[in-house]
Amino acid sequence: EIVMTQSPATLSVSPGERATLSCRASQSVSSNLAWYQQKPGQAPRLLIYGASTRATGIPARFSGSGSGTEFTLTISSLQSEDFAVYYCQQYNNWYTFGQGTKLEIK
Amino acid sequence: QVQLVQSGAEVKKPGASVKVSCKASGYTFTSYGISWVRQAPGQGLEWMGWISAYNGNTNYAQKLQGRVTMTTDTSTSTAYMELRSLRSDDTAVYYCARDPHPIRLGEWFDPWGQGTLVTVSS
C-alpha cells in the first residue's frame, strides 16, 4: 500500500498570506494525485487533480505542483473561506489518502 | 447539476448489517464508477471500494474484503454499499463519490455525496 504523509498536521496562517501544504508518497505515484478541501460537517470537495489541474469552479489562488513522491498545494492569498482541512489522495495504485492538514487562522 | 444524494443516518447494534444508498442525478450513471469512502469521528478518509456503474465490476479494500458488498441499480441510478458484521470501530460517516472512469478504478472523486452517519452501539 502506498502511504501518503502530509505536513504539517496544522498550519496557522493569517488571511491574505500564502499557505503551502506538503504531501509525500512512499513510492512514486507519477502525477496521479488529487487534493480535497473539507470544512466541518461537509463532504470533501475536489480542488486539484493530476497534481496540478484545478477542478471546475476552483479559484486560481489554489495551485498544485509536484510529481513522483513530492507534492505541494499552494493557496496564494488566503480568504476566510479557505480555512479547512486539506487531504491529498493518490490514485496511481488503488487509492490512499493522507492524514490531512488543518489550515487554521493565525 | 451533478448530484449524489445519500440515505439517512443509521444506528445499528454490533453484529448487524447496514445498507447505505447513493442516488445519482445530473449525469449518465453508467458512464462512471462510484467509490465509497468513510471517515471515523475526528479522523481522516479511508477508501472502502469501487464499483463500475457500467458493468458492476467491483474492487474492495483488502481490510474490508468479505464484509462489504457494493451494488448498483441502473434503473434508478442508485449505488448501494452494504457492510456486515458491524463493530464499534465501523462508526463513521460514509460517503459515496463519483469516480470518472467507468471501467477501472484509478481516478479522482468528484462530486461527493453529503455523507451518511452510521453509528454502531449496543
Short mmCIF file of C-alpha atoms in Angstrom, two decimals:
data_model
loop_
_atom_site.label_atom_id
_atom_site.label_comp_id
_atom_site.label_asym_id
_atom_site.label_seq_id
_atom_site.Cartn_x
_atom_site.Cartn_y
_atom_site.Cartn_z
CA GLU A 1 0.00 0.00 0.00
CA ILE A 2 1.23 3.47 -0.86
CA VAL A 3 1.41 5.62 2.26
CA MET A 4 0.71 9.34 1.91
CA THR A 5 2.20 11.66 4.51
CA GLN A 6 1.05 15.25 4.83
CA SER A 7 2.87 18.06 6.61
CA PRO A 8 2.40 19.93 8.72
CA ALA A 9 -0.52 18.48 10.65
CA THR A 10 -1.68 22.01 11.49
CA LEU A 11 -0.74 25.23 9.71
CA SER A 12 -1.54 28.66 11.18
CA VAL A 13 -1.62 31.46 8.61
CA SER A 14 -3.09 34.96 8.56
CA PRO A 15 -5.73 35.94 6.00
CA GLY A 16 -4.16 37.38 2.88
CA GLU A 17 -0.95 35.42 3.33
CA ARG A 18 0.28 32.41 1.36
CA ALA A 19 -0.15 28.85 2.60
CA THR A 20 1.98 25.93 1.44
CA LEU A 21 0.89 22.37 2.23
CA SER A 22 3.02 19.31 1.52
CA CYS A 23 2.23 15.72 0.65
CA ARG A 24 4.76 12.91 0.26
CA ALA A 25 4.18 9.45 -1.19
CA SER A 26 6.04 6.35 -0.01
CA GLN A 27 6.69 5.46 -3.66
CA SER A 28 6.21 7.23 -6.96
CA VAL A 29 2.62 7.99 -7.92
CA SER A 30 3.62 9.87 -11.09
CA SER A 31 1.14 12.78 -11.37
CA ASN A 32 -1.80 10.72 -10.13
CA LEU A 33 -2.53 12.93 -7.16
CA ALA A 34 -5.58 14.91 -6.07
CA TRP A 35 -6.23 17.49 -3.37
CA TYR A 36 -9.52 17.92 -1.49
CA GLN A 37 -10.83 20.55 0.90
CA GLN A 38 -13.14 19.59 3.76
CA LYS A 39 -14.99 22.01 6.00
CA PRO A 40 -16.62 20.92 9.28
CA GLY A 41 -19.79 18.93 8.71
CA GLN A 42 -19.32 18.88 4.94
CA ALA A 43 -18.19 16.34 2.39
CA PRO A 44 -14.75 16.77 0.81
CA ARG A 45 -14.56 18.91 -2.32
CA LEU A 46 -12.16 18.25 -5.18
CA LEU A 47 -9.67 21.09 -5.69
CA ILE A 48 -6.86 19.67 -7.84
CA TYR A 49 -6.34 16.51 -9.90
CA GLY A 50 -3.42 15.34 -12.00
CA ALA A 51 -1.23 17.06 -9.39
CA SER A 52 -1.74 20.49 -10.95
CA THR A 53 -5.10 20.79 -12.76
CA ARG A 54 -7.73 22.84 -10.97
CA ALA A 55 -11.18 21.30 -10.82
CA THR A 56 -14.14 23.15 -12.29
CA GLY A 57 -15.00 26.28 -10.34
CA ILE A 58 -11.89 26.29 -8.17
CA PRO A 59 -10.37 29.78 -7.79
CA ALA A 60 -6.99 30.50 -9.34
CA ARG A 61 -5.45 31.18 -5.91
CA PHE A 62 -5.30 27.38 -5.48
CA SER A 63 -2.40 25.72 -7.28
CA GLY A 64 -0.81 22.30 -7.17
CA SER A 65 2.64 21.15 -8.15
CA GLY A 66 4.95 18.17 -7.97
CA SER A 67 5.32 14.67 -9.38
CA GLY A 68 6.70 11.35 -8.29
CA THR A 69 6.76 11.43 -4.49
CA GLU A 70 6.69 15.13 -3.53
CA PHE A 71 3.66 17.38 -3.97
CA THR A 72 2.60 20.83 -2.87
CA LEU A 73 -0.71 22.67 -2.61
CA THR A 74 -0.33 26.43 -2.51
CA ILE A 75 -3.05 28.92 -1.66
CA SER A 76 -1.70 32.27 -2.78
CA SER A 77 -3.76 34.70 -0.69
CA LEU A 78 -5.87 33.12 2.00
CA GLN A 79 -9.53 34.04 2.19
CA SER A 80 -11.70 33.37 5.24
CA GLU A 81 -13.48 30.53 3.45
CA ASP A 82 -10.17 28.69 2.85
CA PHE A 83 -9.65 27.71 6.47
CA ALA A 84 -10.41 23.99 6.45
CA VAL A 85 -8.77 20.57 6.39
CA TYR A 86 -6.94 19.56 3.20
CA TYR A 87 -6.31 15.99 2.09
CA CYS A 88 -4.10 14.63 -0.65
CA GLN A 89 -5.02 11.36 -2.39
CA GLN A 90 -3.00 9.15 -4.69
CA TYR A 91 -4.79 7.18 -7.38
CA ASN A 92 -1.80 5.57 -9.08
CA ASN A 93 -2.19 2.25 -7.28
CA TRP A 94 -5.62 1.78 -5.74
CA TYR A 95 -6.44 4.77 -3.54
CA THR A 96 -4.94 6.14 -0.36
CA PHE A 97 -5.34 9.45 1.42
CA GLY A 98 -3.00 11.48 3.53
CA GLN A 99 -3.99 12.12 7.13
CA GLY A 100 -4.85 15.75 6.41
CA THR A 101 -3.52 19.24 7.16
CA LYS A 102 -5.70 21.57 9.19
CA LEU A 103 -5.33 25.15 7.97
CA GLU A 104 -6.29 27.50 10.77
CA ILE A 105 -6.45 31.25 11.21
CA LYS A 106 -3.42 32.77 12.86
CA GLN B 1 -26.30 19.74 -11.80
CA VAL B 2 -24.40 16.60 -10.92
CA GLN B 3 -25.53 15.40 -7.52
CA LEU B 4 -25.24 12.38 -5.25
CA VAL B 5 -27.86 12.10 -2.51
CA GLN B 6 -27.37 9.53 0.22
CA SER B 7 -29.78 7.84 2.59
CA GLY B 8 -30.23 8.96 6.18
CA ALA B 9 -28.38 8.22 9.38
CA GLU B 10 -28.46 4.72 10.84
CA VAL B 11 -27.96 3.27 14.31
CA LYS B 12 -27.03 -0.40 14.42
CA LYS B 13 -26.04 -2.94 17.04
CA PRO B 14 -22.74 -4.82 16.86
CA GLY B 15 -23.01 -7.79 14.53
CA ALA B 16 -25.77 -6.26 12.43
CA SER B 17 -25.60 -5.09 8.81
CA VAL B 18 -26.20 -1.69 7.25
CA LYS B 19 -27.02 -0.74 3.66
CA VAL B 20 -26.45 2.83 2.51
CA SER B 21 -27.83 4.17 -0.75
CA CYS B 22 -26.48 6.87 -3.06
CA LYS B 23 -28.81 8.23 -5.76
CA ALA B 24 -27.14 9.96 -8.68
CA SER B 25 -28.63 12.67 -10.87
CA GLY B 26 -27.49 15.15 -13.49
CA TYR B 27 -25.28 12.76 -15.47
CA THR B 28 -25.32 9.40 -17.26
CA PHE B 29 -24.97 6.98 -14.36
CA THR B 30 -23.49 4.11 -16.38
CA SER B 31 -20.67 6.25 -17.77
CA TYR B 32 -18.90 6.45 -14.41
CA GLY B 33 -17.89 4.48 -11.36
CA ILE B 34 -18.76 5.06 -7.71
CA SER B 35 -16.30 4.85 -4.85
CA TRP B 36 -17.19 4.64 -1.18
CA VAL B 37 -15.09 6.40 1.45
CA ARG B 38 -15.59 6.50 5.21
CA GLN B 39 -14.45 8.87 7.92
CA ALA B 40 -14.44 7.88 11.59
CA PRO B 41 -15.17 10.69 14.07
CA GLY B 42 -12.31 13.20 14.06
CA GLN B 43 -10.27 11.05 11.70
CA GLY B 44 -9.14 11.06 8.08
CA LEU B 45 -10.54 9.49 4.94
CA GLU B 46 -10.47 5.76 4.24
CA TRP B 47 -11.28 4.35 0.81
CA MET B 48 -13.57 1.31 1.05
CA GLY B 49 -14.07 0.20 -2.52
CA TRP B 50 -15.26 0.98 -6.04
CA ILE B 51 -17.98 -0.24 -8.34
CA SER B 52 -18.39 0.30 -12.05
CA ALA B 53 -21.88 1.54 -12.83
CA TYR B 54 -21.20 0.37 -16.39
CA ASN B 55 -20.72 -3.36 -15.76
CA GLY B 56 -20.96 -3.88 -11.99
CA ASN B 57 -17.32 -4.84 -11.53
CA THR B 58 -16.01 -4.17 -8.05
CA ASN B 59 -12.73 -3.66 -6.18
CA TYR B 60 -12.73 -3.66 -2.40
CA ALA B 61 -10.14 -2.51 0.11
CA GLN B 62 -8.37 -5.54 1.47
CA LYS B 63 -9.28 -4.85 5.11
CA LEU B 64 -12.99 -4.94 4.28
CA GLN B 65 -12.96 -7.95 1.94
CA GLY B 66 -15.67 -10.39 2.99
CA ARG B 67 -17.69 -7.80 4.93
CA VAL B 68 -18.59 -5.28 2.24
CA THR B 69 -20.70 -5.56 -0.89
CA MET B 70 -21.29 -2.77 -3.40
CA THR B 71 -24.06 -2.91 -5.96
CA THR B 72 -25.87 -0.64 -8.37
CA ASP B 73 -29.41 -0.36 -9.73
CA THR B 74 -29.07 1.27 -13.13
CA SER B 75 -32.86 1.62 -13.48
CA THR B 76 -32.85 4.14 -10.62
CA SER B 77 -29.25 5.41 -10.94
CA THR B 78 -28.57 4.31 -7.38
CA ALA B 79 -25.50 2.75 -5.82
CA TYR B 80 -25.56 0.74 -2.60
CA MET B 81 -22.95 -0.19 -0.03
CA GLU B 82 -23.69 -2.96 2.46
CA LEU B 83 -21.40 -3.59 5.43
CA ARG B 84 -21.93 -6.70 7.55
CA SER B 85 -20.81 -7.89 10.98
CA LEU B 86 -20.65 -4.32 12.22
CA ARG B 87 -18.25 -3.40 15.02
CA SER B 88 -17.94 -0.26 17.10
CA ASP B 89 -14.97 0.88 15.01
CA ASP B 90 -17.22 0.93 11.93
CA THR B 91 -18.87 4.02 13.40
CA ALA B 92 -18.22 6.67 10.77
CA VAL B 93 -19.65 8.96 8.15
CA TYR B 94 -19.89 7.02 4.89
CA TYR B 95 -19.55 8.92 1.62
CA CYS B 96 -20.17 7.91 -1.96
CA ALA B 97 -18.27 9.76 -4.67
CA ARG B 98 -18.32 9.72 -8.45
CA ASP B 99 -15.24 8.14 -9.98
CA PRO B 100 -14.64 9.37 -13.56
CA HIS B 101 -13.67 6.11 -15.25
CA PRO B 102 -16.46 3.56 -15.89
CA ILE B 103 -14.23 0.55 -16.47
CA ARG B 104 -11.37 0.74 -13.98
CA LEU B 105 -10.56 2.50 -10.74
CA GLY B 106 -7.74 4.97 -10.61
CA GLU B 107 -9.12 8.49 -10.87
CA TRP B 108 -10.15 11.35 -8.61
CA PHE B 109 -13.54 11.74 -6.86
CA ASP B 110 -15.98 14.44 -7.88
CA PRO B 111 -18.56 15.12 -6.61
CA TRP B 112 -19.22 13.52 -3.24
CA GLY B 113 -22.50 12.68 -1.57
CA GLN B 114 -23.45 14.51 1.60
CA GLY B 115 -22.48 11.60 3.81
CA THR B 116 -24.39 9.11 5.95
CA LEU B 117 -23.59 8.71 9.65
CA VAL B 118 -23.60 5.09 10.75
CA THR B 119 -23.38 4.58 14.49
CA VAL B 120 -22.64 1.11 15.86
CA SER B 121 -23.53 0.81 19.51
CA SER B 122 -25.04 -1.72 21.85
#
